[in-house]
PDB file of C-alpha atoms and ligand atoms in Angstrom:
ATOM      1  CA  UNK N   1       9.027  -6.089   4.872  1.00 93.00           C
ATOM      2  CA  UNK N   2       5.403  -5.016   4.268  1.00 97.00           C
ATOM      3  CA  UNK N   3       4.707  -2.765   1.300  1.00 98.00           C
ATOM      4  CA  UNK N   4       2.037  -1.017   3.334  1.00 98.00           C
ATOM      5  CA  UNK N   5       1.926  -0.889   7.102  1.00 98.00           C
ATOM      6  CA  UNK N   6      -0.626   0.853   9.338  1.00 98.00           C
ATOM      7  CA  UNK N   7      -0.014   1.038  13.087  1.00 98.00           C
ATOM      8  CA  UNK N   8      -2.733   2.277  15.452  1.00 98.00           C
ATOM      9  CA  UNK N   9      -4.138   4.510  12.750  1.00 98.00           C
ATOM     10  CA  UNK N  10      -6.997   6.831  13.554  1.00 98.00           C
ATOM     11  CA  UNK N  11      -8.635   9.604  11.564  1.00 98.00           C
ATOM     12  CA  UNK N  12     -10.720  12.424  12.924  1.00 98.00           C
ATOM     13  CA  UNK N  13     -12.078  14.937  10.423  1.00 98.00           C
ATOM     14  CA  UNK N  14     -12.274  18.671  11.191  1.00 97.00           C
ATOM     15  CA  UNK N  15     -16.077  18.236  11.291  1.00 97.00           C
ATOM     16  CA  UNK N  16     -15.615  16.196  14.477  1.00 97.00           C
ATOM     17  CA  UNK N  17     -16.381  12.801  12.911  1.00 97.00           C
ATOM     18  CA  UNK N  18     -13.922  10.083  13.877  1.00 98.00           C
ATOM     19  CA  UNK N  19     -13.906   7.725  10.887  1.00 98.00           C
ATOM     20  CA  UNK N  20     -11.255   5.238  12.014  1.00 98.00           C
ATOM     21  CA  UNK N  21      -9.677   4.146  15.261  1.00 98.00           C
ATOM     22  CA  UNK N  22      -6.855   1.742  16.189  1.00 98.00           C
ATOM     23  CA  UNK N  23      -6.334   0.268  12.731  1.00 98.00           C
ATOM     24  CA  UNK N  24      -3.372  -2.143  12.401  1.00 98.00           C
ATOM     25  CA  UNK N  25      -2.849  -3.605   8.944  1.00 98.00           C
ATOM     26  CA  UNK N  26       0.092  -4.933   6.901  1.00 98.00           C
ATOM     27  CA  UNK N  27       0.038  -5.714   3.196  1.00 98.00           C
ATOM     28  CA  UNK N  28       3.115  -7.633   2.033  1.00 96.00           C
ATOM     29  CA  UNK N  29       4.290  -8.114  -1.573  1.00 94.00           C
ATOM     30  CA  UNK N  30       2.092 -10.621  -3.401  1.00 93.00           C
ATOM     31  CA  UNK N  31      -0.783 -10.186  -0.960  1.00 96.00           C
ATOM     32  CA  UNK N  32      -4.176  -9.038  -2.225  1.00 97.00           C
ATOM     33  CA  UNK N  33      -6.099  -7.795   0.792  1.00 98.00           C
ATOM     34  CA  UNK N  34      -9.781  -6.930   0.565  1.00 98.00           C
ATOM     35  CA  UNK N  35     -11.537  -4.715   3.085  1.00 98.00           C
ATOM     36  CA  UNK N  36     -15.263  -5.318   3.541  1.00 97.00           C
ATOM     37  CA  UNK N  37     -17.767  -3.672   5.849  1.00 95.00           C
ATOM     38  CA  UNK N  38     -20.966  -1.649   5.888  1.00 94.00           C
ATOM     39  CA  UNK N  39     -21.304   1.846   4.477  1.00 94.00           C
ATOM     40  CA  UNK N  40     -19.719   4.491   6.668  1.00 95.00           C
ATOM     41  CA  UNK N  41     -17.274   2.219   8.537  1.00 97.00           C
ATOM     42  CA  UNK N  42     -14.312   4.111   7.098  1.00 97.00           C
ATOM     43  CA  UNK N  43     -13.193   1.961   4.142  1.00 96.00           C
ATOM     44  CA  UNK N  44     -12.660   4.853   1.724  1.00 95.00           C
ATOM     45  CA  UNK N  45     -10.980   6.879   4.438  1.00 97.00           C
ATOM     46  CA  UNK N  46      -8.576   3.985   5.045  1.00 97.00           C
ATOM     47  CA  UNK N  47      -7.683   3.849   1.354  1.00 95.00           C
ATOM     48  CA  UNK N  48      -7.229   7.613   1.063  1.00 94.00           C
ATOM     49  CA  UNK N  49      -4.866   7.523   4.042  1.00 96.00           C
ATOM     50  CA  UNK N  50      -2.918   4.609   2.499  1.00 96.00           C
ATOM     51  CA  UNK N  51      -2.574   6.552  -0.759  1.00 92.00           C
ATOM     52  CA  UNK N  52      -1.340   9.696   0.969  1.00 92.00           C
ATOM     53  CA  UNK N  53      -4.296  11.719  -0.379  1.00 89.00           C
ATOM     54  CA  UNK N  54      -5.159  12.490   3.237  1.00 94.00           C
ATOM     55  CA  UNK N  55      -3.200  12.439   6.499  1.00 97.00           C
ATOM     56  CA  UNK N  56      -3.683  10.408   9.681  1.00 98.00           C
ATOM     57  CA  UNK N  57      -4.553  12.149  12.950  1.00 98.00           C
ATOM     58  CA  UNK N  58      -3.197   9.264  15.061  1.00 98.00           C
ATOM     59  CA  UNK N  59      -0.778   6.362  14.577  1.00 98.00           C
ATOM     60  CA  UNK N  60       1.435   5.920  11.532  1.00 98.00           C
ATOM     61  CA  UNK N  61       1.507   4.627   7.989  1.00 98.00           C
ATOM     62  CA  UNK N  62       4.655   3.325   6.279  1.00 97.00           C
ATOM     63  CA  UNK N  63       4.734   2.771   2.538  1.00 96.00           C
ATOM     64  CA  UNK N  64       7.680   0.814   1.119  1.00 96.00           C
ATOM     65  CA  UNK N  65       6.653   1.204  -2.516  1.00 92.00           C
ATOM     66  CA  UNK N  66       8.342   3.062  -5.358  1.00 89.00           C
ATOM     67  CA  UNK N  67       5.130   3.250  -7.357  1.00 89.00           C
ATOM     68  CA  UNK N  68       1.591   3.321  -6.019  1.00 91.00           C
ATOM     69  CA  UNK N  69      -1.465   3.177  -8.279  1.00 90.00           C
ATOM     70  CA  UNK N  70      -4.980   4.138  -7.303  1.00 89.00           C
ATOM     71  CA  UNK N  71      -8.191   3.080  -9.064  1.00 89.00           C
ATOM     72  CA  UNK N  72     -11.423   4.890  -8.186  1.00 80.00           C
ATOM     73  CA  UNK N  73     -14.986   3.755  -8.700  1.00 75.00           C
ATOM     74  CA  UNK N  74     -15.767   6.398 -11.321  1.00 71.00           C
ATOM     75  CA  UNK N  75     -12.884   5.686 -13.739  1.00 71.00           C
ATOM     76  CA  UNK N  76     -11.505   9.214 -13.900  1.00 82.00           C
ATOM     77  CA  UNK N  77     -10.108   9.409 -17.430  1.00 93.00           C
ATOM     78  CA  UNK N  78      -9.017  12.495 -19.343  1.00 94.00           C
ATOM     79  CA  UNK N  79     -11.874  13.047 -21.795  1.00 96.00           C
ATOM     80  CA  UNK N  80      -9.774  14.854 -24.429  1.00 96.00           C
ATOM     81  CA  UNK N  81      -7.247  12.033 -24.721  1.00 97.00           C
ATOM     82  CA  UNK N  82      -7.691   8.684 -26.487  1.00 97.00           C
ATOM     83  CA  UNK N  83      -7.686   5.418 -24.510  1.00 97.00           C
ATOM     84  CA  UNK N  84      -4.055   4.828 -25.494  1.00 97.00           C
ATOM     85  CA  UNK N  85      -3.039   8.382 -24.500  1.00 97.00           C
ATOM     86  CA  UNK N  86      -4.773   7.967 -21.156  1.00 96.00           C
ATOM     87  CA  UNK N  87      -2.750   4.829 -20.446  1.00 96.00           C
ATOM     88  CA  UNK N  88       0.459   6.513 -21.658  1.00 96.00           C
ATOM     89  CA  UNK N  89       0.086   9.327 -19.148  1.00 91.00           C
ATOM     90  CA  UNK N  90       2.027   7.682 -16.289  1.00 83.00           C
ATOM     91  CA  UNK N  91       4.975   7.051 -18.602  1.00 88.00           C
ATOM     92  CA  UNK N  92       4.864  10.616 -19.897  1.00 91.00           C
ATOM     93  CA  UNK N  93       5.014  11.983 -16.362  1.00 86.00           C
ATOM     94  CA  UNK N  94       7.991   9.753 -15.582  1.00 85.00           C
ATOM     95  CA  UNK N  95       9.784  10.773 -18.804  1.00 91.00           C
ATOM     96  CA  UNK N  96       9.688   7.319 -20.421  1.00 93.00           C
ATOM     97  CA  UNK N  97      10.641   7.585 -24.140  1.00 96.00           C
ATOM     98  CA  UNK N  98       7.657   7.763 -26.478  1.00 96.00           C
ATOM     99  CA  UNK N  99       8.093   4.441 -28.307  1.00 96.00           C
ATOM    100  CA  UNK N 100       8.676   2.591 -25.049  1.00 95.00           C
ATOM    101  CA  UNK N 101       5.658   4.047 -23.236  1.00 95.00           C
ATOM    102  CA  UNK N 102       3.484   3.493 -26.312  1.00 96.00           C
ATOM    103  CA  UNK N 103       4.447  -0.181 -26.430  1.00 96.00           C
ATOM    104  CA  UNK N 104       3.773  -0.560 -22.698  1.00 93.00           C
ATOM    105  CA  UNK N 105       0.374   1.160 -22.992  1.00 96.00           C
ATOM    106  CA  UNK N 106      -0.525  -1.029 -25.957  1.00 96.00           C
ATOM    107  CA  UNK N 107       0.405  -4.168 -24.006  1.00 91.00           C
ATOM    108  CA  UNK N 108      -1.639  -3.023 -20.993  1.00 89.00           C
ATOM    109  CA  UNK N 109      -4.707  -2.327 -23.159  1.00 93.00           C
ATOM    110  CA  UNK N 110      -4.254  -5.748 -24.711  1.00 89.00           C
ATOM    111  CA  UNK N 111      -4.178  -7.353 -21.224  1.00 83.00           C
ATOM    112  CA  UNK N 112      -7.569  -5.825 -20.390  1.00 84.00           C
ATOM    113  CA  UNK N 113      -9.039  -6.846 -23.748  1.00 86.00           C
ATOM    114  CA  UNK N 114      -9.110  -3.431 -25.424  1.00 93.00           C
ATOM    115  CA  UNK N 115      -6.970  -4.042 -28.500  1.00 95.00           C
ATOM    116  CA  UNK N 116      -8.665  -2.180 -31.335  1.00 97.00           C
ATOM    117  CA  UNK N 117     -10.019   0.582 -29.062  1.00 97.00           C
ATOM    118  CA  UNK N 118      -6.765   2.561 -28.654  1.00 97.00           C
ATOM    119  CA  UNK N 119      -7.954   5.594 -30.601  1.00 98.00           C
ATOM    120  CA  UNK N 120     -11.400   5.857 -28.986  1.00 98.00           C
ATOM    121  CA  UNK N 121     -12.038   8.651 -26.540  1.00 97.00           C
ATOM    122  CA  UNK N 122     -13.521   7.842 -23.103  1.00 95.00           C
ATOM    123  CA  UNK N 123     -17.000   9.101 -24.006  1.00 95.00           C
ATOM    124  CA  UNK N 124     -17.092   6.647 -26.921  1.00 96.00           C
ATOM    125  CA  UNK N 125     -16.517   3.719 -24.568  1.00 94.00           C
ATOM    126  CA  UNK N 126     -18.935   1.834 -22.313  1.00 89.00           C
ATOM    127  CA  UNK N 127     -18.643   1.992 -18.509  1.00 85.00           C
ATOM    128  CA  UNK N 128     -16.902  -1.380 -18.400  1.00 84.00           C
ATOM    129  CA  UNK N 129     -14.447  -0.353 -21.077  1.00 90.00           C
ATOM    130  CA  UNK N 130     -13.638   2.903 -19.261  1.00 91.00           C
ATOM    131  CA  UNK N 131     -12.949   0.949 -16.108  1.00 88.00           C
ATOM    132  CA  UNK N 132     -10.649  -1.342 -18.070  1.00 89.00           C
ATOM    133  CA  UNK N 133      -8.739   1.688 -19.424  1.00 93.00           C
ATOM    134  CA  UNK N 134      -8.415   2.942 -15.850  1.00 91.00           C
ATOM    135  CA  UNK N 135      -7.043  -0.413 -14.668  1.00 87.00           C
ATOM    136  CA  UNK N 136      -4.646  -0.580 -17.637  1.00 88.00           C
ATOM    137  CA  UNK N 137      -3.421   2.914 -16.730  1.00 91.00           C
ATOM    138  CA  UNK N 138      -2.855   1.875 -13.125  1.00 86.00           C
ATOM    139  CA  UNK N 139      -0.999  -1.313 -14.034  1.00 81.00           C
ATOM    140  CA  UNK N 140       1.213   0.082 -16.795  1.00 86.00           C
ATOM    141  CA  UNK N 141       3.070   1.946 -14.050  1.00 83.00           C
ATOM    142  CA  UNK N 142       4.156  -1.501 -12.725  1.00 83.00           C
ATOM    143  CA  UNK N 143       3.056  -0.519  -9.217  1.00 90.00           C
ATOM    144  CA  UNK N 144       4.426  -2.205  -6.107  1.00 93.00           C
ATOM    145  CA  UNK N 145       1.223  -1.143  -4.390  1.00 96.00           C
ATOM    146  CA  UNK N 146      -2.205  -1.001  -6.066  1.00 95.00           C
ATOM    147  CA  UNK N 147      -5.152   0.542  -4.221  1.00 96.00           C
ATOM    148  CA  UNK N 148      -8.720  -0.020  -5.426  1.00 95.00           C
ATOM    149  CA  UNK N 149     -11.750   1.804  -4.066  1.00 93.00           C
ATOM    150  CA  UNK N 150     -14.832  -0.179  -5.129  1.00 92.00           C
ATOM    151  CA  UNK N 151     -13.718  -0.094  -8.749  1.00 89.00           C
ATOM    152  CA  UNK N 152     -16.564  -2.308  -9.967  1.00 87.00           C
ATOM    153  CA  UNK N 153     -19.353  -0.822  -7.851  1.00 84.00           C
ATOM    154  CA  UNK N 154     -20.975   1.083 -10.699  1.00 77.00           C
ATOM    155  CA  UNK N 155     -20.864  -1.745 -13.238  1.00 79.00           C
ATOM    156  CA  UNK N 156     -23.617  -4.082 -14.338  1.00 81.00           C
ATOM    157  CA  UNK N 157     -23.244  -7.625 -13.013  1.00 88.00           C
ATOM    158  CA  UNK N 158     -21.947  -9.265 -16.184  1.00 83.00           C
ATOM    159  CA  UNK N 159     -19.292  -6.621 -16.732  1.00 78.00           C
ATOM    160  CA  UNK N 160     -18.368  -6.875 -13.069  1.00 85.00           C
ATOM    161  CA  UNK N 161     -17.859 -10.647 -13.343  1.00 88.00           C
ATOM    162  CA  UNK N 162     -15.673 -10.125 -16.411  1.00 82.00           C
ATOM    163  CA  UNK N 163     -13.619  -7.439 -14.672  1.00 83.00           C
ATOM    164  CA  UNK N 164     -13.136  -9.573 -11.562  1.00 89.00           C
ATOM    165  CA  UNK N 165     -11.728 -12.378 -13.700  1.00 88.00           C
ATOM    166  CA  UNK N 166      -9.526  -9.861 -15.512  1.00 83.00           C
ATOM    167  CA  UNK N 167      -8.162  -8.405 -12.291  1.00 89.00           C
ATOM    168  CA  UNK N 168      -7.507 -11.862 -10.872  1.00 90.00           C
ATOM    169  CA  UNK N 169      -5.477 -12.727 -13.986  1.00 86.00           C
ATOM    170  CA  UNK N 170      -3.544  -9.454 -13.765  1.00 84.00           C
ATOM    171  CA  UNK N 171      -2.726 -10.024 -10.109  1.00 91.00           C
ATOM    172  CA  UNK N 172      -1.509 -13.548 -10.913  1.00 91.00           C
ATOM    173  CA  UNK N 173       0.830 -12.039 -13.510  1.00 87.00           C
ATOM    174  CA  UNK N 174       2.078  -8.965 -11.653  1.00 87.00           C
ATOM    175  CA  UNK N 175       1.819  -9.941  -7.984  1.00 91.00           C
ATOM    176  CA  UNK N 176       1.726  -6.374  -6.678  1.00 94.00           C
ATOM    177  CA  UNK N 177       0.656  -5.707  -3.085  1.00 97.00           C
ATOM    178  CA  UNK N 178      -3.076  -4.987  -3.396  1.00 97.00           C
ATOM    179  CA  UNK N 179      -5.607  -3.315  -1.142  1.00 98.00           C
ATOM    180  CA  UNK N 180      -9.155  -3.576  -2.441  1.00 97.00           C
ATOM    181  CA  UNK N 181     -12.231  -1.943  -0.918  1.00 97.00           C
ATOM    182  CA  UNK N 182     -15.601  -3.526  -1.591  1.00 95.00           C
ATOM    183  CA  UNK N 183     -18.908  -4.052   0.153  1.00 88.00           C
ATOM    184  CA  UNK N 184     -19.304  -7.411  -1.558  1.00 92.00           C
ATOM    185  CA  UNK N 185     -18.084 -10.302   0.579  1.00 93.00           C
ATOM    186  CA  UNK N 186     -18.240 -12.706  -2.387  1.00 92.00           C
ATOM    187  CA  UNK N 187     -16.099 -10.348  -4.484  1.00 94.00           C
ATOM    188  CA  UNK N 188     -13.594 -10.078  -1.626  1.00 96.00           C
ATOM    189  CA  UNK N 189     -13.365 -13.847  -1.205  1.00 94.00           C
ATOM    190  CA  UNK N 190     -13.048 -14.398  -4.954  1.00 93.00           C
ATOM    191  CA  UNK N 191     -10.252 -11.870  -5.477  1.00 95.00           C
ATOM    192  CA  UNK N 192      -8.174 -11.796  -2.322  1.00 96.00           C
ATOM    193  CA  UNK N 193      -5.538 -13.683  -0.460  1.00 96.00           C
ATOM    194  CA  UNK N 194      -6.923 -12.177   2.772  1.00 97.00           C
ATOM    195  CA  UNK N 195     -10.228 -10.565   3.734  1.00 98.00           C
ATOM    196  CA  UNK N 196     -10.316  -7.887   6.437  1.00 98.00           C
ATOM    197  CA  UNK N 197     -13.673  -7.050   8.019  1.00 98.00           C
ATOM    198  CA  UNK N 198     -14.336  -3.551   9.331  1.00 98.00           C
ATOM    199  CA  UNK N 199     -17.273  -2.402  11.397  1.00 97.00           C
ATOM    200  CA  UNK N 200     -18.553   0.295  13.718  1.00 97.00           C
ATOM    201  CA  UNK N 201     -18.436   4.065  14.013  1.00 97.00           C
ATOM    202  CA  UNK N 202     -15.657   4.922  14.273  1.00 97.00           C
ATOM    203  CA  UNK N 203     -14.586   2.014  12.102  1.00 98.00           C
ATOM    204  CA  UNK N 204     -12.141  -0.593  13.305  1.00 98.00           C
ATOM    205  CA  UNK N 205     -10.934  -3.989  12.098  1.00 98.00           C
ATOM    206  CA  UNK N 206     -13.081  -6.659  13.745  1.00 98.00           C
ATOM    207  CA  UNK N 207     -11.969  -9.791  11.877  1.00 98.00           C
ATOM    208  CA  UNK N 208      -9.490 -11.163   9.351  1.00 96.00           C
ATOM    209  CA  UNK N 209      -9.675 -14.324   7.241  1.00 95.00           C
ATOM    210  CA  UNK N 210      -6.977 -15.868   5.046  1.00 94.00           C
ATOM    211  CA  UNK N 211      -8.267 -17.200   1.717  1.00 92.00           C
ATOM    212  CA  UNK N 212      -5.961 -20.196   1.274  1.00 79.00           C
ATOM    213  CA  UNK N 213      -7.277 -21.310  -2.115  1.00 78.00           C
ATOM    214  CA  UNK N 214      -7.127 -17.899  -3.767  1.00 77.00           C
ATOM    215  CA  UNK N 215      -3.844 -18.027  -5.663  1.00 81.00           C
ATOM    216  CA  UNK N 216      -0.879 -20.385  -5.958  1.00 73.00           C
ATOM    217  CA  UNK N 217       1.668 -19.340  -3.363  1.00 57.00           C
TER     218      UNK N 217
HETATM  219  P1  LIG P 301     -17.096   3.878   3.802  1.00 89.26           P
HETATM  220  O1  LIG P 301     -16.106   4.008   2.681  1.00 89.26           O
HETATM  221  O2  LIG P 301     -16.871   2.634   4.607  1.00 89.26           O
HETATM  222  O3  LIG P 301     -18.505   3.996   3.373  1.00 89.26           O
HETATM  223  P2  LIG P 301     -16.086   6.470   4.591  1.00 89.26           P
HETATM  224  O4  LIG P 301     -14.631   6.289   4.804  1.00 89.26           O
HETATM  225  O5  LIG P 301     -16.521   7.085   3.310  1.00 89.26           O
HETATM  226  O6  LIG P 301     -16.825   5.070   4.842  1.00 89.26           O
HETATM  227  O7  LIG P 301     -16.682   7.345   5.789  1.00 89.26           O
HETATM  228  C1  LIG P 301     -16.442   7.041   7.152  1.00 89.26           C
HETATM  229  C2  LIG P 301     -17.037   8.148   8.015  1.00 89.26           C
HETATM  230  O8  LIG P 301     -16.273   9.343   7.865  1.00 89.26           O
HETATM  231  C3  LIG P 301     -18.464   8.525   7.654  1.00 89.26           C
HETATM  232  O9  LIG P 301     -19.131   8.869   8.853  1.00 89.26           O
HETATM  233  C4  LIG P 301     -18.309   9.730   6.767  1.00 89.26           C
HETATM  234  O10 LIG P 301     -19.428  10.562   6.834  1.00 89.26           O
HETATM  235  C5  LIG P 301     -17.089  10.407   7.379  1.00 89.26           C
HETATM  236  N1  LIG P 301     -16.301  11.164   6.390  1.00 89.26           N
HETATM  237  C6  LIG P 301     -15.701  10.676   5.272  1.00 89.26           C
HETATM  238  N2  LIG P 301     -15.036  11.653   4.636  1.00 89.26           N
HETATM  239  C7  LIG P 301     -15.215  12.781   5.364  1.00 89.26           C
HETATM  240  C8  LIG P 301     -14.763  14.141   5.231  1.00 89.26           C
HETATM  241  N3  LIG P 301     -13.980  14.513   4.204  1.00 89.26           N
HETATM  242  N4  LIG P 301     -15.137  15.025   6.174  1.00 89.26           N
HETATM  243  C9  LIG P 301     -15.904  14.644   7.215  1.00 89.26           C
HETATM  244  N5  LIG P 301     -16.361  13.402   7.409  1.00 89.26           N
HETATM  245  C10 LIG P 301     -16.022  12.468   6.492  1.00 89.26           C
HETATM  246  P1  LIG P 302     -18.774  -3.591 -21.521  1.00 89.26           P
HETATM  247  O1  LIG P 302     -19.068  -5.037 -21.279  1.00 89.26           O
HETATM  248  O2  LIG P 302     -17.282  -3.307 -21.485  1.00 89.26           O
HETATM  249  O3  LIG P 302     -19.580  -2.630 -20.699  1.00 89.26           O
HETATM  250  P2  LIG P 302     -20.672  -3.330 -23.648  1.00 89.26           P
HETATM  251  O4  LIG P 302     -21.441  -4.458 -23.066  1.00 89.26           O
HETATM  252  O5  LIG P 302     -21.199  -1.964 -23.595  1.00 89.26           O
HETATM  253  O6  LIG P 302     -19.157  -3.328 -23.024  1.00 89.26           O
HETATM  254  O7  LIG P 302     -20.297  -3.663 -25.139  1.00 89.26           O
HETATM  255  C1  LIG P 302     -20.054  -4.993 -25.550  1.00 89.26           C
HETATM  256  C2  LIG P 302     -19.100  -4.947 -26.730  1.00 89.26           C
HETATM  257  O8  LIG P 302     -19.582  -3.996 -27.708  1.00 89.26           O
HETATM  258  C3  LIG P 302     -17.740  -4.433 -26.325  1.00 89.26           C
HETATM  259  O9  LIG P 302     -16.880  -5.402 -25.775  1.00 89.26           O
HETATM  260  C4  LIG P 302     -17.253  -3.916 -27.644  1.00 89.26           C
HETATM  261  O10 LIG P 302     -16.733  -4.951 -28.443  1.00 89.26           O
HETATM  262  C5  LIG P 302     -18.478  -3.326 -28.287  1.00 89.26           C
HETATM  263  N1  LIG P 302     -18.571  -1.867 -28.028  1.00 89.26           N
HETATM  264  C6  LIG P 302     -19.096  -1.238 -26.940  1.00 89.26           C
HETATM  265  N2  LIG P 302     -18.963   0.096 -27.022  1.00 89.26           N
HETATM  266  C7  LIG P 302     -18.360   0.335 -28.212  1.00 89.26           C
HETATM  267  C8  LIG P 302     -17.926   1.505 -28.903  1.00 89.26           C
HETATM  268  N3  LIG P 302     -18.102   2.733 -28.420  1.00 89.26           N
HETATM  269  N4  LIG P 302     -17.347   1.382 -30.101  1.00 89.26           N
HETATM  270  C9  LIG P 302     -17.163   0.154 -30.623  1.00 89.26           C
HETATM  271  N5  LIG P 302     -17.541  -0.982 -30.038  1.00 89.26           N
HETATM  272  C10 LIG P 302     -18.114  -0.913 -28.851  1.00 89.26           C
END
């Protein structure tokens, strides 16, 4: 059963703009699906609908996930909390005991290469490091579904290459169902098990390509 399923989804904003029309898309467990397409074709709208942040105006979306994580482009961290405390937040909200959530946050920071930076506050960290904290925070929740909206768009190229490798390693380990928005075709092909191409206004899916070499099945 797919973790995320969209059937004939359309979205018309109150302004009159129709951003999406007739979108059918399934993401099954262990699939990492990238969505590529030009600016304005509705990629972000698609992700916001999948996350439940906004509602469809046509069709339906089914989510068979207990935990969904969402990573934005501009790593939205809480400035008054340390890196560790930012990653601990999900556990706090779920009532996980302190020692347990601390250990999990520590392990997640270690996975993204931030051991030694636990006590730093976001403003003391570089853009790449903030993004890594944001990814650690998303993954510590052990999500069944992870949604990424151009998370590396604002990074310099070297940091981006490092983060792509990092994310690939994390996906190999955790095998969540992933939906990843990007306007970089090479990034999509490098990271995904399947690339979905969107185009037009309103946006629709115009092509889909499996990436057979991406990960061991
Ligand atoms: P992309 O992520 O592919 O660049 P978006 O999903 O951001 O595309 O936007 C798709 C279309 O929907 C654009 O025409 C955009 O102007 C419009 N749009 C996005 N969000 C809103 C909104 N909240 N209200 C009205 N129009 C919107
Ligand atoms: P990134 O590649 O994550 O953007 P930078 O290129 O800015 O990081 O920094 C390279 C290295 O410098 C980091 O991996 C880290 O070891 C160190 N560094 C960066 N910012 C800080 C900081 N605020 N405090 C301590 N060390 C830092």
